[in-house]
CSV table of C-alpha atoms in Angstrom, one decimal:
chain,number,residue,atom,x,y,z
A,1,UNK,CA,17.1,-24.1,-13.2
A,2,UNK,CA,20.7,-24.2,-14.3
A,3,UNK,CA,23.5,-22.9,-12.1
A,4,UNK,CA,27.1,-23.1,-13.4
A,5,UNK,CA,29.3,-25.0,-11.0
A,6,UNK,CA,32.2,-22.6,-11.6
A,7,UNK,CA,30.1,-19.4,-11.1
A,8,UNK,CA,32.3,-16.5,-10.0
A,9,UNK,CA,31.5,-13.3,-8.2
A,10,UNK,CA,30.8,-10.3,-10.5
A,11,UNK,CA,34.0,-8.6,-11.6
A,12,UNK,CA,34.5,-5.0,-10.4
A,13,UNK,CA,33.4,-2.4,-13.0
A,14,UNK,CA,32.5,1.2,-13.3
A,15,UNK,CA,28.8,1.8,-13.0
A,16,UNK,CA,26.6,4.9,-13.4
A,17,UNK,CA,25.7,4.6,-9.8
A,18,UNK,CA,29.3,4.4,-8.6
A,19,UNK,CA,30.5,7.2,-10.8
A,20,UNK,CA,27.5,9.4,-9.7
A,21,UNK,CA,28.3,8.7,-6.0
A,22,UNK,CA,32.0,9.5,-6.5
A,23,UNK,CA,31.1,12.8,-8.3
A,24,UNK,CA,28.7,13.8,-5.5
A,25,UNK,CA,31.3,13.2,-2.8
A,26,UNK,CA,34.0,15.1,-4.7
A,27,UNK,CA,31.7,18.1,-5.5
A,28,UNK,CA,30.5,18.3,-1.9
A,29,UNK,CA,34.1,18.1,-0.7
A,30,UNK,CA,35.2,20.8,-3.2
A,31,UNK,CA,32.5,23.2,-2.3
A,32,UNK,CA,32.9,22.8,1.5
A,33,UNK,CA,36.7,23.0,1.4
A,34,UNK,CA,36.7,26.0,-0.9
A,35,UNK,CA,34.3,27.9,1.4
A,36,UNK,CA,36.6,27.2,4.4
A,37,UNK,CA,39.7,28.4,2.5
A,38,UNK,CA,37.9,31.5,1.2
A,39,UNK,CA,36.7,32.4,4.7
A,40,UNK,CA,40.1,31.7,6.3
A,41,UNK,CA,42.3,33.6,3.8
A,42,UNK,CA,39.8,36.2,2.8
A,43,UNK,CA,40.0,35.3,-0.9
A,44,UNK,CA,37.1,35.4,-3.4
A,45,UNK,CA,35.1,32.2,-3.1
A,46,UNK,CA,34.7,31.8,-6.9
A,47,UNK,CA,38.5,32.1,-7.4
A,48,UNK,CA,39.2,29.4,-4.7
A,49,UNK,CA,36.4,27.2,-6.0
A,50,UNK,CA,37.8,27.2,-9.5
A,51,UNK,CA,41.3,26.3,-8.3
A,52,UNK,CA,40.0,23.5,-6.0
A,53,UNK,CA,37.7,22.2,-8.7
A,54,UNK,CA,40.6,21.8,-11.2
A,55,UNK,CA,42.8,20.1,-8.6
A,56,UNK,CA,40.1,17.8,-7.2
A,57,UNK,CA,39.1,16.8,-10.7
A,58,UNK,CA,42.6,15.7,-11.4
A,59,UNK,CA,42.8,13.8,-8.1
A,60,UNK,CA,39.4,12.1,-8.8
A,61,UNK,CA,40.5,11.0,-12.3
A,62,UNK,CA,44.0,10.1,-11.0
A,63,UNK,CA,42.4,7.6,-8.6
A,64,UNK,CA,41.1,5.5,-11.5
A,65,UNK,CA,44.5,3.9,-12.4
A,66,UNK,CA,44.9,2.9,-8.8
A,67,UNK,CA,41.4,1.5,-8.7
A,68,UNK,CA,42.0,-0.5,-11.9
A,69,UNK,CA,45.3,-1.9,-10.7
A,70,UNK,CA,44.4,-2.8,-7.1
A,71,UNK,CA,40.7,-3.6,-7.3
A,72,UNK,CA,40.3,-5.0,-10.9
A,73,UNK,CA,43.7,-6.5,-11.6
A,74,UNK,CA,45.0,-7.5,-8.2
A,75,UNK,CA,41.7,-8.1,-6.5
A,76,UNK,CA,42.5,-11.8,-6.0
A,77,UNK,CA,45.9,-11.2,-4.3
A,78,UNK,CA,46.2,-12.2,-0.7
A,79,UNK,CA,45.7,-9.6,2.0
A,80,UNK,CA,49.3,-9.2,3.0
A,81,UNK,CA,50.2,-8.5,-0.6
A,82,UNK,CA,47.3,-6.1,-1.0
A,83,UNK,CA,48.3,-4.3,2.2
A,84,UNK,CA,51.7,-3.6,0.8
A,85,UNK,CA,50.4,-2.6,-2.6
A,86,UNK,CA,47.8,-0.2,-1.0
A,87,UNK,CA,50.5,1.4,1.2
A,88,UNK,CA,52.7,2.1,-1.8
A,89,UNK,CA,49.8,3.3,-3.8
A,90,UNK,CA,48.6,5.7,-1.1
A,91,UNK,CA,52.1,7.2,-0.8
A,92,UNK,CA,52.3,7.5,-4.6
A,93,UNK,CA,48.8,9.1,-4.8
A,94,UNK,CA,49.6,11.6,-2.1
A,95,UNK,CA,52.9,12.6,-3.7
A,96,UNK,CA,51.4,12.9,-7.2
A,97,UNK,CA,48.6,15.0,-5.8
A,98,UNK,CA,51.1,17.3,-4.1
A,99,UNK,CA,53.2,17.7,-7.2
A,100,UNK,CA,50.1,18.4,-9.3
A,101,UNK,CA,48.9,21.2,-7.0
A,102,UNK,CA,52.4,22.8,-6.9
A,103,UNK,CA,52.5,22.6,-10.7
A,104,UNK,CA,49.1,24.1,-11.0
A,105,UNK,CA,49.7,27.1,-8.7
A,106,UNK,CA,53.0,27.8,-10.5
A,107,UNK,CA,51.1,29.0,-13.5
A,108,UNK,CA,47.8,30.2,-11.9
A,109,UNK,CA,48.8,31.9,-8.6
A,110,UNK,CA,51.4,34.4,-7.3
A,111,UNK,CA,54.7,33.0,-6.1
A,112,UNK,CA,53.7,33.8,-2.5
A,113,UNK,CA,50.9,31.2,-2.8
A,114,UNK,CA,53.3,28.6,-4.0
A,115,UNK,CA,55.8,29.3,-1.2
A,116,UNK,CA,53.0,29.1,1.3
A,117,UNK,CA,51.9,25.7,-0.1
A,118,UNK,CA,55.4,24.4,0.0
A,119,UNK,CA,55.6,25.4,3.6
A,120,UNK,CA,52.6,23.0,4.4
A,121,UNK,CA,53.5,20.4,1.7
A,122,UNK,CA,53.7,17.6,4.3
A,123,UNK,CA,50.1,18.2,5.4
A,124,UNK,CA,49.0,18.3,1.7
A,125,UNK,CA,50.9,15.0,1.2
A,126,UNK,CA,49.1,13.4,4.2
A,127,UNK,CA,45.8,14.8,3.1
A,128,UNK,CA,46.3,13.0,-0.2
A,129,UNK,CA,47.0,9.7,1.6
A,130,UNK,CA,43.9,10.2,3.7
A,131,UNK,CA,41.7,10.9,0.6
A,132,UNK,CA,43.2,7.8,-1.1
A,133,UNK,CA,42.3,5.7,2.0
A,134,UNK,CA,38.8,7.1,2.2
A,135,UNK,CA,38.1,6.5,-1.5
A,136,UNK,CA,39.5,3.0,-1.5
A,137,UNK,CA,37.5,2.2,1.7
A,138,UNK,CA,34.3,3.3,0.0
A,139,UNK,CA,35.1,1.3,-3.2
A,140,UNK,CA,36.0,-1.9,-1.3
A,141,UNK,CA,32.9,-1.5,1.0
A,142,UNK,CA,30.6,-1.2,-2.0
A,143,UNK,CA,32.3,-4.1,-3.7
A,144,UNK,CA,32.0,-6.2,-0.6
A,145,UNK,CA,28.3,-5.4,-0.3
A,146,UNK,CA,27.8,-6.2,-3.9
A,147,UNK,CA,29.6,-9.6,-3.6
A,148,UNK,CA,27.7,-10.4,-0.4
A,149,UNK,CA,24.4,-9.7,-2.2
A,150,UNK,CA,25.7,-12.0,-5.0
A,151,UNK,CA,26.5,-14.8,-2.6
A,152,UNK,CA,23.1,-14.5,-1.0
A,153,UNK,CA,21.5,-14.9,-4.5
A,154,UNK,CA,23.8,-17.8,-5.2
A,155,UNK,CA,22.8,-19.5,-1.9
A,156,UNK,CA,19.2,-19.0,-2.6
A,157,UNK,CA,19.5,-20.4,-6.1
A,158,UNK,CA,21.5,-23.4,-4.8
A,159,UNK,CA,18.9,-24.1,-2.2
A,160,UNK,CA,16.1,-23.9,-4.8
A,161,UNK,CA,18.1,-26.2,-7.1
A,162,UNK,CA,18.8,-28.7,-4.4
A,163,UNK,CA,15.1,-28.6,-3.5
A,164,UNK,CA,14.1,-29.2,-7.1
A,165,UNK,CA,16.6,-32.1,-7.5
A,166,UNK,CA,15.5,-33.7,-4.2
A,167,UNK,CA,11.9,-33.4,-5.2
A,168,UNK,CA,12.6,-34.9,-8.6
A,169,UNK,CA,14.4,-37.8,-6.9
A,170,UNK,CA,11.4,-38.4,-4.7
A,171,UNK,CA,9.0,-38.2,-7.7
A,172,UNK,CA,11.3,-40.6,-9.6
A,173,UNK,CA,10.9,-43.2,-6.9
A,174,UNK,CA,7.1,-43.2,-7.2
A,175,UNK,CA,6.9,-44.8,-10.7
A,176,UNK,CA,9.0,-48.0,-10.1
A,177,UNK,CA,7.3,-48.4,-6.7
A,178,UNK,CA,3.9,-48.1,-8.1
A,179,UNK,CA,4.8,-50.5,-11.0
A,180,UNK,CA,6.1,-53.1,-8.5
A,181,UNK,CA,2.8,-53.1,-6.6
A,182,UNK,CA,0.7,-53.2,-9.8
A,183,UNK,CA,2.6,-56.1,-11.2
A,184,UNK,CA,2.1,-58.0,-7.9
A,185,UNK,CA,-1.7,-57.4,-8.3
A,186,UNK,CA,-1.6,-58.8,-11.8
A,187,UNK,CA,0.6,-61.8,-10.7
A,188,UNK,CA,-2.0,-62.7,-8.1
A,189,UNK,CA,-4.7,-62.8,-10.7
A,190,UNK,CA,-3.1,-64.6,-13.6
A,191,UNK,CA,-3.6,-68.2,-12.3
A,192,UNK,CA,-7.3,-67.8,-11.3
A,193,UNK,CA,-8.5,-65.2,-13.8
A,194,UNK,CA,-6.2,-65.1,-16.9
A,195,UNK,CA,-8.8,-63.1,-18.9
A,196,UNK,CA,-9.0,-60.5,-16.1
A,197,UNK,CA,-5.2,-60.4,-15.9
A,198,UNK,CA,-5.0,-59.5,-19.6
A,199,UNK,CA,-7.4,-56.7,-19.0
A,200,UNK,CA,-5.4,-55.5,-16.0
A,201,UNK,CA,-2.2,-55.4,-18.1
A,202,UNK,CA,-4.0,-53.0,-20.5
A,203,UNK,CA,-5.2,-51.0,-17.6
A,204,UNK,CA,-1.7,-50.9,-16.2
A,205,UNK,CA,-0.5,-49.5,-19.5
A,206,UNK,CA,-2.9,-46.6,-19.2
A,207,UNK,CA,-2.0,-46.1,-15.5
A,208,UNK,CA,1.7,-46.1,-16.4
A,209,UNK,CA,1.1,-43.6,-19.2
A,210,UNK,CA,-0.4,-41.2,-16.7
A,211,UNK,CA,2.2,-41.9,-14.1
A,212,UNK,CA,5.1,-41.2,-16.5
A,213,UNK,CA,3.5,-38.1,-18.0
A,214,UNK,CA,2.5,-36.6,-14.7
A,215,UNK,CA,5.9,-37.1,-13.1
A,216,UNK,CA,7.3,-34.5,-15.5
A,217,UNK,CA,5.0,-31.9,-14.0
A,218,UNK,CA,5.0,-30.2,-10.6
A,219,UNK,CA,1.2,-30.0,-10.4
A,220,UNK,CA,-1.7,-31.7,-12.0
A,221,UNK,CA,-5.5,-31.3,-11.8
A,222,UNK,CA,-7.1,-33.1,-8.8
A,223,UNK,CA,-9.6,-34.7,-11.1
A,224,UNK,CA,-6.9,-36.5,-12.9
A,225,UNK,CA,-5.5,-37.8,-9.6
A,226,UNK,CA,-9.0,-39.0,-8.5
A,227,UNK,CA,-9.4,-40.8,-11.9
A,228,UNK,CA,-6.0,-42.4,-11.5
A,229,UNK,CA,-6.9,-43.5,-8.0
A,230,UNK,CA,-10.2,-45.1,-9.2
A,231,UNK,CA,-8.4,-47.1,-11.8
A,232,UNK,CA,-5.6,-48.2,-9.4
A,233,UNK,CA,-8.1,-49.3,-6.8
A,234,UNK,CA,-10.2,-51.1,-9.4
A,235,UNK,CA,-7.1,-53.1,-10.3
A,236,UNK,CA,-6.5,-53.9,-6.7
A,237,UNK,CA,-10.1,-54.9,-6.2
A,238,UNK,CA,-9.6,-57.6,-8.9
A,239,UNK,CA,-7.3,-59.6,-6.6
A,240,UNK,CA,-9.4,-59.0,-3.4
A,241,UNK,CA,-12.8,-59.8,-5.0
A,242,UNK,CA,-15.5,-58.8,-2.5
A,243,UNK,CA,-13.0,-58.3,0.3
A,244,UNK,CA,-12.3,-54.7,-0.9
A,245,UNK,CA,-15.0,-52.0,-1.1
A,246,UNK,CA,-14.3,-48.5,-2.2
A,247,UNK,CA,-16.3,-45.3,-1.6
A,248,UNK,CA,-15.6,-41.8,-2.9
A,249,UNK,CA,-16.7,-38.5,-1.4
A,250,UNK,CA,-15.1,-35.8,-3.6
A,251,UNK,CA,-16.2,-32.2,-3.8
A,252,UNK,CA,-16.8,-31.6,-7.6
A,253,UNK,CA,-15.8,-27.9,-7.1
A,254,UNK,CA,-12.3,-29.0,-6.3
A,255,UNK,CA,-11.6,-31.2,-9.3
A,256,UNK,CA,-9.7,-28.4,-11.1
A,257,UNK,CA,-7.4,-27.7,-8.2
A,258,UNK,CA,-3.7,-28.2,-8.9
A,259,UNK,CA,-2.1,-30.8,-6.7
A,260,UNK,CA,1.2,-32.8,-6.7
A,261,UNK,CA,1.1,-35.8,-9.1
A,262,UNK,CA,0.7,-39.3,-7.6
A,263,UNK,CA,-0.2,-37.8,-4.2
A,264,UNK,CA,-3.2,-40.0,-3.5
A,265,UNK,CA,-1.7,-43.3,-4.8
A,266,UNK,CA,0.7,-43.9,-1.8
A,267,UNK,CA,-2.2,-43.3,0.6
A,268,UNK,CA,-4.5,-45.9,-1.0
A,269,UNK,CA,-1.6,-48.3,-1.5
A,270,UNK,CA,-0.9,-48.0,2.2
A,271,UNK,CA,-4.5,-48.7,3.0
A,272,UNK,CA,-4.6,-51.7,0.8
A,273,UNK,CA,-1.3,-53.2,1.9
A,274,UNK,CA,-1.4,-52.6,5.6
A,275,UNK,CA,-5.2,-52.4,6.2
A,276,UNK,CA,-7.1,-54.6,3.8
A,277,UNK,CA,-4.7,-57.3,2.8
A,278,UNK,CA,-3.9,-58.6,6.3
A,279,UNK,CA,-7.6,-58.7,7.2
A,280,UNK,CA,-9.5,-62.0,6.6
A,281,UNK,CA,-12.7,-60.1,6.1
A,282,UNK,CA,-11.2,-57.3,4.1
A,283,UNK,CA,-12.7,-53.9,4.5
A,284,UNK,CA,-13.6,-50.6,2.9
A,285,UNK,CA,-11.5,-47.7,1.7
A,286,UNK,CA,-13.0,-44.2,1.6
A,287,UNK,CA,-11.4,-41.4,-0.4
A,288,UNK,CA,-12.6,-38.0,0.7
A,289,UNK,CA,-11.7,-34.6,-0.7
A,290,UNK,CA,-13.1,-31.5,1.0
A,291,UNK,CA,-12.2,-27.9,1.7
A,292,UNK,CA,-12.0,-26.5,5.2
A,293,UNK,CA,-10.2,-23.6,7.0
A,294,UNK,CA,-8.3,-22.5,3.9
A,295,UNK,CA,-7.0,-25.9,3.1
A,296,UNK,CA,-8.0,-28.8,0.9
A,297,UNK,CA,-8.0,-32.1,2.8
A,298,UNK,CA,-7.3,-35.3,0.9
A,299,UNK,CA,-8.3,-38.2,3.2
A,300,UNK,CA,-7.9,-41.9,2.8
A,301,UNK,CA,-9.6,-44.0,5.5
A,302,UNK,CA,-9.8,-47.8,5.7
A,303,UNK,CA,-11.5,-50.3,8.0
A,304,UNK,CA,-8.7,-52.8,7.9
A,305,UNK,CA,-6.7,-54.3,10.7
A,306,UNK,CA,-5.3,-51.0,11.9
A,307,UNK,CA,-1.8,-50.3,13.1
A,308,UNK,CA,0.2,-52.9,15.0
A,309,UNK,CA,-1.5,-55.8,13.1
A,310,UNK,CA,0.1,-55.6,9.7
A,311,UNK,CA,3.6,-56.5,8.5
A,312,UNK,CA,6.0,-53.6,8.4
A,313,UNK,CA,6.3,-52.0,5.0
A,314,UNK,CA,9.4,-51.8,3.0
A,315,UNK,CA,8.4,-49.2,0.4
A,316,UNK,CA,8.3,-45.5,0.0
A,317,UNK,CA,4.9,-44.9,1.4
A,318,UNK,CA,3.9,-42.1,3.6
A,319,UNK,CA,7.5,-40.9,4.4
A,320,UNK,CA,8.0,-40.1,0.7
A,321,UNK,CA,4.7,-38.3,0.5
A,322,UNK,CA,5.4,-36.2,3.6
A,323,UNK,CA,8.9,-35.3,2.2
A,324,UNK,CA,7.3,-34.2,-1.1
A,325,UNK,CA,4.7,-32.0,0.7
A,326,UNK,CA,7.4,-30.4,2.8
A,327,UNK,CA,9.5,-29.5,-0.3
A,328,UNK,CA,6.5,-28.2,-2.2
A,329,UNK,CA,4.6,-26.3,0.4
A,330,UNK,CA,6.9,-26.1,3.5
A,331,UNK,CA,5.0,-25.8,6.8
A,332,UNK,CA,1.8,-24.7,5.0
A,333,UNK,CA,1.0,-28.4,4.2
A,334,UNK,CA,0.8,-31.4,6.6
A,335,UNK,CA,0.3,-35.1,6.6
A,336,UNK,CA,-1.4,-36.7,9.7
A,337,UNK,CA,-2.2,-40.3,10.3
A,338,UNK,CA,-4.2,-41.9,13.1
A,339,UNK,CA,-6.1,-45.1,13.9
A,340,UNK,CA,-9.9,-45.1,13.7
A,341,UNK,CA,-12.5,-46.8,15.9
A,342,UNK,CA,-13.4,-49.6,16.1
A,343,UNK,CA,-10.5,-50.4,13.8
A,344,UNK,CA,-8.8,-49.1,10.8
A,345,UNK,CA,-6.5,-46.2,9.9
A,346,UNK,CA,-6.9,-42.7,8.5
A,347,UNK,CA,-4.3,-40.6,6.6
A,348,UNK,CA,-5.1,-36.9,6.0
A,349,UNK,CA,-3.2,-34.5,3.7
A,350,UNK,CA,-3.9,-30.8,4.1
A,351,UNK,CA,-2.6,-28.4,1.4
A,352,UNK,CA,-3.2,-24.7,1.0
A,353,UNK,CA,-6.3,-23.9,-1.1
A,354,UNK,CA,-5.2,-22.1,-4.3
A,355,UNK,CA,-8.1,-22.0,-6.8
A,356,UNK,CA,-7.2,-22.1,-10.5
A,357,UNK,CA,-7.7,-18.8,-12.2
A,358,UNK,CA,-10.3,-18.8,-14.9
A,359,UNK,CA,-9.3,-15.4,-16.4
């Protein structure tokens, strides 16, 4: 997702919806006002309606230059400056409306009508100011609503962008962290089993190929993650010999499920580093994948020394995994960890079950 750093609110412009709304208001006002005048003065409704329609059409079109100047051109001016500009514009709009009406009736109505209008010219002038104020209030209200909606969209996009960047940063930390631990495993094997160390280097190349390719994706098949975990633990087993045993209990029906890449590796790494490595007798690691209560549970359990008996870790580990889950699934996913009896540790990841479509 790309979001320009200098993104600006949408510029005011005429739209079909805005023009239609203005036309509806003006037509409704013209019909209502004409009916009141016809009833009050006893004049034919059609005659009054025609005169009002011409005058109000002029006033509606005459508002456009004020809209263009004060909303489009001077929209960024400070409020004190705009207040002065609107005051002057309202007076000008009212005066021009009055002069337009008097000019119109001079050629379309008897002199008595013109004289009557001149007698109430101050009220017509203030009516024009009121109509200007109402129109501008509607315009500015709609513009504010539009800009508020735009800001909400921008905020949503920025949050999504920040979430993607933070998730990418967390994913980027996995590769060097994994490589560091894999190289340690090879280093511990070189002196005693140089042949096996060479094989481990080749295996590491395959593991790194998957690690790098999967880090470019948000989700990968669970089967790929299980295969990667098998290869990683096979490499670790080389330096622990018979002190590390691994069991797998994976539901085959879930192997096509899409999961975050490198989601199991930190769990088995934690089990090896903090459970098996500190134990003189070693232990077993069990990797389980099962579906229950609308979630898929990825569980890694070890029979190592358990919490409180291992050296504190300095890597990314479970905190990184928990942060990735939160950013991908929110509260729908969870990571729980607890000691087991008689000794050992268990980490369980629960993510929403979303089967891959076969259509």
